[in-house]
Amino acid sequence: MIPVEFDYVAPDSLDAALAALGGGGEDAKLLAGGHSLLPLMKLRLAAPTLLVDLRKVPGLSGIRRANGTVSVGAMTRHHDVATSAELGLAAQAAATIADQQVRNRGTIGGSLAHGDPASDMPAVLLAAEGSVTVRGRSGERQIAAADLFQDYLTTSIADDEVLTAVHLPDMTQFGHGYAKFNRRIEDWAMVAVCVMVKRAGDGSCEDVRIGLTNMGSTALRATAAEEALRGQPLDAQHIAAAAEQTAEGTEPPADLNVSSEYKRHLARVLCRRALEEAVGA
Ligand SMILES: Cc1cc2nc3c(=O)[nH]c(=O)nc-3n(C[C@H](O)[C@H](O)[C@H](O)COP(=O)(O)OP(=O)(O)OC[C@H]3O[C@@H](n4cnc5c(N)ncnc54)[C@H](O)[C@@H]3O)c2cc1C
């Protein structure tokens, strides 16, 4: 439970953080809330030689709306996301993360950069078709959610880049629902499903987005279920039929608590519940 010895710096600007990160080489790591990294270090599953703490870097926290898009600073805590009236589905999902202590420290940027498929926020970003801004020493770039999550705990953010902001498009015309199954109320998701549904003028489904948590090595979209519902009436029968497609194409790994087949079953049930919530059924 004691990490390997490491150096620690807390720079007071983004440029200084990038310089420290670059100077530390491949064994340097950024520290945000520490609620994923520090447990790994204590278990000696990670042994960075340098931690670059982002807590003093100005401008990395806060929630702003501009031209419909909501931008959330990478160091914004889960609690602030969960209690934001701007954030709809993202707020709903963040409110289910662990307990109040974790939500007070953990950050949206750390959660996305960590790339854990069992975390709640990656599937939300994917379903919303959002993006992130990352800064390196040679400048800034945008990464679409679909290109961000590469594999288990692996993202397309380079070792010497900092995720600075998360962008969520205007989803105010979408209803949303979130269904998460865990053994105890504050546990990680065995499976979770997030859903956004837009009604057409005739009441049918104009658009639907479905994100899956813990159904593979990364967060996923349930594209077969989305295609099954798009253009259809939003009634119980069509919702149930679409939800049956939720696990199509997924290969969820079994773990200590749950088999792959049970995860597929959970995904179908949770998707139906989240869709019903999203359409107010
Ligand atoms: C008991 C417990 C229960 C939990 N349950 C849940 C849960 O139910 N759902 C859930 O989603 N999460 C859960 N978490 C994880 C929690 O949400 C973490 O806060 C989150 O995964 C990581 O965010 P962090 O700010 O703590 O990042 P850190 O732990 O500080 O960092 C995580 C990784 O991201 C990198 N990183 C951090 N910030 C940046 C950045 N700005 N740019 C680039 N890289 C960066 C770090 O170098 C590190 O590799 C739980 C954690 C604990 C301890």
mmCIF file of C-alpha atoms and ligand atoms in Angstrom:
data_model
loop_
_atom_site.group_PDB
_atom_site.id
_atom_site.type_symbol
_atom_site.label_atom_id
_atom_site.label_comp_id
_atom_site.label_asym_id
_atom_site.label_seq_id
_atom_site.Cartn_x
_atom_site.Cartn_y
_atom_site.Cartn_z
ATOM 1 C CA MET A 1 0.000 0.000 0.000
ATOM 2 C CA ILE A 2 3.046 2.312 -0.132
ATOM 3 C CA PRO A 3 3.949 3.700 -3.565
ATOM 4 C CA VAL A 4 7.435 3.602 -5.009
ATOM 5 C CA GLU A 5 9.300 6.840 -4.240
ATOM 6 C CA PHE A 6 8.582 9.673 -6.680
ATOM 7 C CA ASP A 7 9.244 13.384 -7.207
ATOM 8 C CA TYR A 8 6.386 15.888 -7.089
ATOM 9 C CA VAL A 9 5.888 19.341 -8.592
ATOM 10 C CA ALA A 10 2.857 21.638 -8.660
ATOM 11 C CA PRO A 11 3.509 24.238 -11.398
ATOM 12 C CA ASP A 12 1.439 27.423 -11.492
ATOM 13 C CA SER A 13 1.025 27.671 -15.272
ATOM 14 C CA LEU A 14 0.130 25.319 -18.099
ATOM 15 C CA ASP A 15 3.408 26.037 -19.884
ATOM 16 C CA ALA A 16 5.358 25.137 -16.746
ATOM 17 C CA ALA A 17 3.315 21.947 -16.346
ATOM 18 C CA LEU A 18 4.014 20.968 -19.964
ATOM 19 C CA ALA A 19 7.731 21.693 -19.486
ATOM 20 C CA ALA A 20 7.846 19.562 -16.317
ATOM 21 C CA LEU A 21 5.920 16.765 -18.009
ATOM 22 C CA GLY A 22 8.184 16.809 -21.077
ATOM 23 C CA GLY A 23 11.310 17.050 -18.933
ATOM 24 C CA GLY A 24 10.238 14.061 -16.828
ATOM 25 C CA GLY A 25 10.165 11.742 -19.842
ATOM 26 C CA GLU A 26 7.903 8.740 -20.193
ATOM 27 C CA ASP A 27 7.844 8.041 -16.441
ATOM 28 C CA ALA A 28 6.306 11.436 -15.591
ATOM 29 C CA LYS A 29 2.545 11.520 -14.962
ATOM 30 C CA LEU A 30 -0.018 14.263 -14.525
ATOM 31 C CA LEU A 31 -1.938 14.304 -11.260
ATOM 32 C CA ALA A 32 -5.514 15.637 -11.220
ATOM 33 C CA GLY A 33 -7.849 14.323 -8.488
ATOM 34 C CA GLY A 34 -5.598 11.344 -7.867
ATOM 35 C CA HIS A 35 -8.549 9.006 -7.421
ATOM 36 C CA SER A 36 -7.471 6.615 -10.158
ATOM 37 C CA LEU A 37 -3.719 7.196 -10.259
ATOM 38 C CA LEU A 38 -2.935 7.070 -6.531
ATOM 39 C CA PRO A 39 -4.724 3.726 -5.931
ATOM 40 C CA LEU A 40 -2.732 2.261 -8.852
ATOM 41 C CA MET A 41 0.503 3.649 -7.372
ATOM 42 C CA LYS A 42 -0.311 2.260 -3.929
ATOM 43 C CA LEU A 43 -0.884 -1.161 -5.482
ATOM 44 C CA ARG A 44 2.385 -0.653 -7.402
ATOM 45 C CA LEU A 45 0.562 -1.152 -10.687
ATOM 46 C CA ALA A 46 1.914 2.291 -11.661
ATOM 47 C CA ALA A 47 5.291 3.690 -10.609
ATOM 48 C CA PRO A 48 5.791 7.176 -12.077
ATOM 49 C CA THR A 49 9.071 8.811 -11.115
ATOM 50 C CA LEU A 50 7.537 12.322 -11.275
ATOM 51 C CA LEU A 51 4.008 13.591 -10.569
ATOM 52 C CA VAL A 52 3.048 16.919 -12.144
ATOM 53 C CA ASP A 53 0.078 18.176 -10.134
ATOM 54 C CA LEU A 54 -2.358 20.350 -12.127
ATOM 55 C CA ARG A 55 -4.152 21.834 -9.106
ATOM 56 C CA LYS A 56 -2.395 25.240 -9.267
ATOM 57 C CA VAL A 57 -2.703 25.677 -13.042
ATOM 58 C CA PRO A 58 -5.202 28.496 -13.644
ATOM 59 C CA GLY A 59 -8.055 28.262 -16.144
ATOM 60 C CA LEU A 60 -8.579 24.497 -16.054
ATOM 61 C CA SER A 61 -11.801 24.508 -14.002
ATOM 62 C CA GLY A 62 -15.306 25.686 -14.668
ATOM 63 C CA ILE A 63 -18.293 25.212 -16.957
ATOM 64 C CA ARG A 64 -19.001 27.658 -19.791
ATOM 65 C CA ARG A 65 -21.611 27.741 -22.561
ATOM 66 C CA ALA A 66 -20.733 29.367 -25.885
ATOM 67 C CA ASN A 67 -22.695 29.031 -29.139
ATOM 68 C CA GLY A 68 -24.654 26.135 -27.673
ATOM 69 C CA THR A 69 -21.577 24.046 -26.819
ATOM 70 C CA VAL A 70 -20.853 23.518 -23.150
ATOM 71 C CA SER A 71 -17.137 23.459 -22.353
ATOM 72 C CA VAL A 72 -15.997 21.950 -19.090
ATOM 73 C CA GLY A 73 -12.464 22.578 -17.800
ATOM 74 C CA ALA A 74 -10.465 19.382 -17.345
ATOM 75 C CA MET A 75 -9.958 19.999 -13.596
ATOM 76 C CA THR A 76 -13.682 20.478 -12.953
ATOM 77 C CA ARG A 77 -14.633 18.102 -10.149
ATOM 78 C CA HIS A 78 -17.269 15.419 -10.581
ATOM 79 C CA HIS A 79 -19.364 17.192 -7.924
ATOM 80 C CA ASP A 80 -19.505 20.381 -10.001
ATOM 81 C CA VAL A 81 -20.466 18.434 -13.124
ATOM 82 C CA ALA A 82 -23.106 16.489 -11.174
ATOM 83 C CA THR A 83 -24.709 19.669 -9.832
ATOM 84 C CA SER A 84 -24.603 21.713 -13.052
ATOM 85 C CA ALA A 85 -27.950 22.652 -14.583
ATOM 86 C CA GLU A 86 -26.167 23.002 -17.975
ATOM 87 C CA LEU A 87 -25.003 19.435 -18.299
ATOM 88 C CA GLY A 88 -28.078 17.177 -18.542
ATOM 89 C CA LEU A 89 -26.943 13.585 -19.127
ATOM 90 C CA ALA A 90 -23.350 14.317 -18.076
ATOM 91 C CA ALA A 91 -24.618 15.667 -14.749
ATOM 92 C CA GLN A 92 -26.889 12.671 -14.268
ATOM 93 C CA ALA A 93 -24.019 10.251 -14.905
ATOM 94 C CA ALA A 94 -21.512 12.172 -12.755
ATOM 95 C CA ALA A 95 -23.922 12.039 -9.818
ATOM 96 C CA THR A 96 -23.612 8.233 -9.827
ATOM 97 C CA ILE A 97 -19.797 8.245 -9.540
ATOM 98 C CA ALA A 98 -18.720 6.588 -6.301
ATOM 99 C CA ASP A 99 -19.354 8.623 -3.139
ATOM 100 C CA GLN A 100 -19.234 12.306 -2.221
ATOM 101 C CA GLN A 101 -15.530 12.143 -1.275
ATOM 102 C CA VAL A 102 -14.552 10.788 -4.696
ATOM 103 C CA ARG A 103 -16.842 13.281 -6.453
ATOM 104 C CA ASN A 104 -15.239 16.133 -4.475
ATOM 105 C CA ARG A 105 -11.732 15.235 -5.711
ATOM 106 C CA GLY A 106 -12.038 13.352 -9.003
ATOM 107 C CA THR A 107 -12.101 15.404 -12.208
ATOM 108 C CA ILE A 108 -13.809 15.019 -15.580
ATOM 109 C CA GLY A 109 -10.460 15.410 -17.367
ATOM 110 C CA GLY A 110 -8.784 12.754 -15.232
ATOM 111 C CA SER A 111 -11.668 10.386 -15.805
ATOM 112 C CA LEU A 112 -11.532 10.764 -19.606
ATOM 113 C CA ALA A 113 -7.721 10.735 -19.821
ATOM 114 C CA HIS A 114 -7.582 7.573 -17.717
ATOM 115 C CA GLY A 115 -9.695 5.758 -20.329
ATOM 116 C CA ASP A 116 -11.237 3.184 -18.008
ATOM 117 C CA PRO A 117 -14.211 1.516 -19.757
ATOM 118 C CA ALA A 118 -15.898 1.111 -16.344
ATOM 119 C CA SER A 119 -15.910 4.881 -15.744
ATOM 120 C CA ASP A 120 -19.160 6.717 -16.298
ATOM 121 C CA MET A 121 -18.011 9.744 -18.314
ATOM 122 C CA PRO A 122 -16.374 8.159 -21.409
ATOM 123 C CA ALA A 123 -19.655 6.666 -22.707
ATOM 124 C CA VAL A 124 -21.426 9.983 -22.129
ATOM 125 C CA LEU A 125 -18.828 11.888 -24.182
ATOM 126 C CA LEU A 126 -19.055 9.246 -26.912
ATOM 127 C CA ALA A 127 -22.863 9.295 -27.061
ATOM 128 C CA ALA A 128 -22.940 13.107 -27.079
ATOM 129 C CA GLU A 129 -20.377 13.096 -29.917
ATOM 130 C CA GLY A 130 -18.318 15.544 -27.894
ATOM 131 C CA SER A 131 -14.619 16.284 -28.068
ATOM 132 C CA VAL A 132 -11.667 17.311 -25.933
ATOM 133 C CA THR A 133 -8.953 19.930 -26.292
ATOM 134 C CA VAL A 134 -5.409 18.830 -25.516
ATOM 135 C CA ARG A 135 -2.296 21.033 -25.265
ATOM 136 C CA GLY A 136 1.246 19.961 -25.981
ATOM 137 C CA ARG A 137 4.413 22.011 -26.151
ATOM 138 C CA SER A 138 3.901 22.510 -29.891
ATOM 139 C CA GLY A 139 0.298 23.679 -29.587
ATOM 140 C CA GLU A 140 -3.314 22.666 -29.167
ATOM 141 C CA ARG A 141 -5.463 20.068 -30.931
ATOM 142 C CA GLN A 142 -9.020 18.768 -30.730
ATOM 143 C CA ILE A 143 -9.803 15.065 -30.419
ATOM 144 C CA ALA A 144 -13.314 13.833 -31.231
ATOM 145 C CA ALA A 145 -14.734 11.399 -28.694
ATOM 146 C CA ALA A 146 -14.844 8.677 -31.350
ATOM 147 C CA ASP A 147 -11.043 8.953 -31.712
ATOM 148 C CA LEU A 148 -10.189 9.375 -28.032
ATOM 149 C CA PHE A 149 -10.640 5.920 -26.501
ATOM 150 C CA GLN A 150 -8.201 3.502 -28.106
ATOM 151 C CA ASP A 151 -8.058 0.492 -25.775
ATOM 152 C CA TYR A 152 -8.212 -0.433 -22.096
ATOM 153 C CA LEU A 153 -6.723 2.533 -20.142
ATOM 154 C CA THR A 154 -5.351 3.854 -23.429
ATOM 155 C CA THR A 155 -6.352 7.101 -25.133
ATOM 156 C CA SER A 156 -5.002 9.066 -28.074
ATOM 157 C CA ILE A 157 -3.659 11.768 -25.707
ATOM 158 C CA ALA A 158 0.142 11.691 -25.967
ATOM 159 C CA ASP A 159 2.300 11.257 -22.849
ATOM 160 C CA ASP A 160 3.460 14.887 -23.107
ATOM 161 C CA GLU A 161 -0.005 16.420 -23.625
ATOM 162 C CA VAL A 162 -2.509 17.828 -21.134
ATOM 163 C CA LEU A 163 -6.258 17.514 -21.627
ATOM 164 C CA THR A 164 -7.463 21.045 -20.938
ATOM 165 C CA ALA A 165 -11.205 21.050 -21.751
ATOM 166 C CA VAL A 166 -14.147 18.804 -22.584
ATOM 167 C CA HIS A 167 -16.763 19.963 -25.086
ATOM 168 C CA LEU A 168 -20.364 18.757 -25.166
ATOM 169 C CA PRO A 169 -22.578 19.855 -28.072
ATOM 170 C CA ASP A 170 -25.989 21.374 -27.496
ATOM 171 C CA MET A 171 -28.265 18.454 -26.610
ATOM 172 C CA THR A 172 -31.164 20.491 -25.238
ATOM 173 C CA GLN A 173 -33.535 18.998 -27.820
ATOM 174 C CA PHE A 174 -32.740 15.491 -26.593
ATOM 175 C CA GLY A 175 -34.367 13.717 -23.668
ATOM 176 C CA HIS A 176 -31.896 11.650 -21.685
ATOM 177 C CA GLY A 177 -31.753 8.618 -19.437
ATOM 178 C CA TYR A 178 -29.038 6.841 -17.452
ATOM 179 C CA ALA A 179 -29.236 3.313 -16.072
ATOM 180 C CA LYS A 180 -26.338 1.840 -14.083
ATOM 181 C CA PHE A 181 -26.154 -1.549 -12.423
ATOM 182 C CA ASN A 182 -23.779 -2.151 -9.541
ATOM 183 C CA ARG A 183 -23.738 -4.468 -6.523
ATOM 184 C CA ARG A 184 -23.708 -1.607 -4.021
ATOM 185 C CA ILE A 185 -24.988 1.887 -4.690
ATOM 186 C CA GLU A 186 -21.537 3.566 -4.811
ATOM 187 C CA ASP A 187 -19.663 0.834 -6.706
ATOM 188 C CA TRP A 188 -18.319 1.063 -10.244
ATOM 189 C CA ALA A 189 -20.779 0.022 -12.939
ATOM 190 C CA MET A 190 -21.007 -3.663 -13.796
ATOM 191 C CA VAL A 191 -22.696 -2.195 -16.845
ATOM 192 C CA ALA A 192 -24.213 1.237 -17.467
ATOM 193 C CA VAL A 193 -26.151 2.599 -20.433
ATOM 194 C CA CYS A 194 -26.614 6.276 -21.272
ATOM 195 C CA VAL A 195 -29.194 7.380 -23.788
ATOM 196 C CA MET A 196 -30.196 10.561 -25.620
ATOM 197 C CA VAL A 197 -33.335 10.674 -27.736
ATOM 198 C CA LYS A 198 -34.658 13.437 -30.015
ATOM 199 C CA ARG A 199 -38.303 13.317 -31.042
ATOM 200 C CA ALA A 200 -39.426 14.324 -34.545
ATOM 201 C CA GLY A 201 -42.520 16.524 -35.008
ATOM 202 C CA ASP A 202 -44.694 13.412 -35.493
ATOM 203 C CA GLY A 203 -43.442 11.914 -32.218
ATOM 204 C CA SER A 204 -41.169 9.327 -33.832
ATOM 205 C CA CYS A 205 -37.468 8.985 -33.106
ATOM 206 C CA GLU A 206 -35.516 11.553 -35.127
ATOM 207 C CA ASP A 207 -32.181 10.711 -33.511
ATOM 208 C CA VAL A 208 -30.902 8.481 -30.739
ATOM 209 C CA ARG A 209 -27.497 8.026 -29.139
ATOM 210 C CA ILE A 210 -26.681 5.107 -26.870
ATOM 211 C CA GLY A 211 -23.392 4.782 -24.952
ATOM 212 C CA LEU A 212 -22.227 1.646 -23.137
ATOM 213 C CA THR A 213 -20.036 1.509 -20.034
ATOM 214 C CA ASN A 214 -17.981 -1.606 -19.169
ATOM 215 C CA MET A 215 -19.077 -3.582 -22.222
ATOM 216 C CA GLY A 216 -15.607 -3.852 -23.796
ATOM 217 C CA SER A 217 -12.054 -2.569 -23.532
ATOM 218 C CA THR A 218 -13.338 0.981 -24.171
ATOM 219 C CA ALA A 219 -16.646 2.798 -23.885
ATOM 220 C CA LEU A 220 -18.843 1.910 -26.878
ATOM 221 C CA ARG A 221 -21.832 3.083 -28.924
ATOM 222 C CA ALA A 222 -24.717 0.616 -29.302
ATOM 223 C CA THR A 223 -25.064 1.328 -33.016
ATOM 224 C CA ALA A 224 -27.378 -1.610 -33.848
ATOM 225 C CA ALA A 225 -29.889 -0.486 -31.209
ATOM 226 C CA GLU A 226 -29.611 3.120 -32.408
ATOM 227 C CA GLU A 227 -30.309 2.083 -36.011
ATOM 228 C CA ALA A 228 -33.232 -0.085 -34.904
ATOM 229 C CA LEU A 229 -34.947 2.858 -33.201
ATOM 230 C CA ARG A 230 -34.146 5.764 -35.534
ATOM 231 C CA GLY A 231 -37.290 6.720 -37.508
ATOM 232 C CA GLN A 232 -39.528 4.421 -35.447
ATOM 233 C CA PRO A 233 -42.384 5.319 -33.074
ATOM 234 C CA LEU A 234 -41.157 5.855 -29.516
ATOM 235 C CA ASP A 235 -43.588 3.362 -27.995
ATOM 236 C CA ALA A 236 -42.937 0.476 -25.626
ATOM 237 C CA GLN A 237 -42.856 -2.119 -28.385
ATOM 238 C CA HIS A 238 -40.264 -0.356 -30.556
ATOM 239 C CA ILE A 239 -38.152 0.626 -27.548
ATOM 240 C CA ALA A 240 -38.093 -2.982 -26.322
ATOM 241 C CA ALA A 241 -37.209 -4.260 -29.811
ATOM 242 C CA ALA A 242 -34.367 -1.766 -30.182
ATOM 243 C CA ALA A 243 -33.045 -2.503 -26.682
ATOM 244 C CA GLU A 244 -32.752 -6.192 -27.639
ATOM 245 C CA GLN A 245 -29.977 -5.089 -30.061
ATOM 246 C CA THR A 246 -27.929 -3.270 -27.387
ATOM 247 C CA ALA A 247 -25.211 -5.900 -26.968
ATOM 248 C CA GLU A 248 -24.788 -6.586 -30.721
ATOM 249 C CA GLY A 249 -21.114 -6.590 -31.649
ATOM 250 C CA THR A 250 -19.864 -6.293 -28.058
ATOM 251 C CA GLU A 251 -17.473 -8.698 -26.341
ATOM 252 C CA PRO A 252 -17.643 -7.691 -22.685
ATOM 253 C CA PRO A 253 -14.979 -9.354 -20.553
ATOM 254 C CA ALA A 254 -16.196 -11.411 -17.592
ATOM 255 C CA ASP A 255 -14.900 -10.361 -14.178
ATOM 256 C CA LEU A 256 -15.118 -11.548 -10.568
ATOM 257 C CA ASN A 257 -18.763 -10.529 -10.267
ATOM 258 C CA VAL A 258 -20.325 -11.123 -13.624
ATOM 259 C CA SER A 259 -20.123 -13.301 -16.755
ATOM 260 C CA SER A 260 -19.995 -11.878 -20.281
ATOM 261 C CA GLU A 261 -23.472 -13.209 -21.012
ATOM 262 C CA TYR A 262 -24.906 -11.578 -17.893
ATOM 263 C CA LYS A 263 -23.338 -8.257 -18.936
ATOM 264 C CA ARG A 264 -25.066 -8.568 -22.315
ATOM 265 C CA HIS A 265 -28.351 -9.257 -20.527
ATOM 266 C CA LEU A 266 -27.794 -6.232 -18.268
ATOM 267 C CA ALA A 267 -27.053 -4.016 -21.276
ATOM 268 C CA ARG A 268 -30.362 -4.962 -22.920
ATOM 269 C CA VAL A 269 -32.398 -4.387 -19.747
ATOM 270 C CA LEU A 270 -30.614 -1.143 -18.819
ATOM 271 C CA CYS A 271 -30.952 0.217 -22.347
ATOM 272 C CA ARG A 272 -34.715 -0.337 -22.308
ATOM 273 C CA ARG A 273 -34.961 1.409 -18.923
ATOM 274 C CA ALA A 274 -32.781 4.346 -20.038
ATOM 275 C CA LEU A 275 -34.773 4.733 -23.273
ATOM 276 C CA GLU A 276 -38.040 4.722 -21.327
ATOM 277 C CA GLU A 277 -36.637 7.382 -19.012
ATOM 278 C CA ALA A 278 -35.420 9.463 -21.957
ATOM 279 C CA VAL A 279 -38.821 9.493 -23.675
ATOM 280 C CA GLY A 280 -40.752 9.887 -20.409
ATOM 281 C CA ALA A 281 -42.547 6.554 -20.785
HETATM 282 C C1 LIG B 1 -13.453 4.227 -4.408
HETATM 283 C C2 LIG B 1 -13.556 4.775 -5.806
HETATM 284 C C3 LIG B 1 -14.702 4.551 -6.537
HETATM 285 C C4 LIG B 1 -14.809 5.057 -7.828
HETATM 286 N N1 LIG B 1 -15.983 4.831 -8.533
HETATM 287 C C5 LIG B 1 -16.123 5.372 -9.762
HETATM 288 C C6 LIG B 1 -17.346 5.218 -10.481
HETATM 289 O O1 LIG B 1 -18.327 4.624 -10.034
HETATM 290 N N2 LIG B 1 -17.407 5.772 -11.723
HETATM 291 C C7 LIG B 1 -16.358 6.470 -12.269
HETATM 292 O O2 LIG B 1 -16.494 6.953 -13.389
HETATM 293 N N3 LIG B 1 -15.210 6.639 -11.602
HETATM 294 C C8 LIG B 1 -15.062 6.122 -10.363
HETATM 295 N N4 LIG B 1 -13.882 6.307 -9.670
HETATM 296 C C9 LIG B 1 -12.754 7.007 -10.342
HETATM 297 C C10 LIG B 1 -12.871 8.509 -10.160
HETATM 298 O O3 LIG B 1 -13.946 8.980 -10.928
HETATM 299 C C11 LIG B 1 -11.594 9.225 -10.617
HETATM 300 O O4 LIG B 1 -11.706 10.498 -10.137
HETATM 301 C C12 LIG B 1 -11.350 9.334 -12.121
HETATM 302 O O5 LIG B 1 -11.356 8.113 -12.758
HETATM 303 C C13 LIG B 1 -9.973 9.908 -12.418
HETATM 304 O O6 LIG B 1 -9.979 11.282 -12.213
HETATM 305 P P1 LIG B 1 -8.886 11.967 -11.337
HETATM 306 O O7 LIG B 1 -9.111 13.414 -11.480
HETATM 307 O O8 LIG B 1 -8.918 11.404 -9.962
HETATM 308 O O9 LIG B 1 -7.541 11.550 -12.116
HETATM 309 P P2 LIG B 1 -6.130 11.049 -11.597
HETATM 310 O O10 LIG B 1 -6.291 9.826 -10.778
HETATM 311 O O11 LIG B 1 -5.368 12.163 -11.015
HETATM 312 O O12 LIG B 1 -5.472 10.677 -13.017
HETATM 313 C C14 LIG B 1 -5.923 9.564 -13.755
HETATM 314 C C15 LIG B 1 -5.064 9.432 -15.022
HETATM 315 O O13 LIG B 1 -5.346 10.482 -15.935
HETATM 316 C C16 LIG B 1 -4.169 11.284 -16.175
HETATM 317 N N5 LIG B 1 -4.654 12.668 -16.201
HETATM 318 C C17 LIG B 1 -5.323 13.294 -15.220
HETATM 319 N N6 LIG B 1 -5.672 14.542 -15.613
HETATM 320 C C18 LIG B 1 -5.194 14.684 -16.869
HETATM 321 C C19 LIG B 1 -5.253 15.746 -17.824
HETATM 322 N N7 LIG B 1 -5.880 16.901 -17.551
HETATM 323 N N8 LIG B 1 -4.654 15.554 -19.021
HETATM 324 C C20 LIG B 1 -4.039 14.378 -19.322
HETATM 325 N N9 LIG B 1 -3.966 13.337 -18.454
HETATM 326 C C21 LIG B 1 -4.539 13.502 -17.254
HETATM 327 C C22 LIG B 1 -3.227 10.973 -15.017
HETATM 328 O O14 LIG B 1 -1.868 11.152 -15.399
HETATM 329 C C23 LIG B 1 -3.556 9.520 -14.752
HETATM 330 O O15 LIG B 1 -2.888 8.676 -15.668
HETATM 331 C C24 LIG B 1 -13.744 5.809 -8.395
HETATM 332 C C25 LIG B 1 -12.588 6.046 -7.655
HETATM 333 C C26 LIG B 1 -12.478 5.535 -6.365
HETATM 334 C C27 LIG B 1 -11.227 5.808 -5.569
#
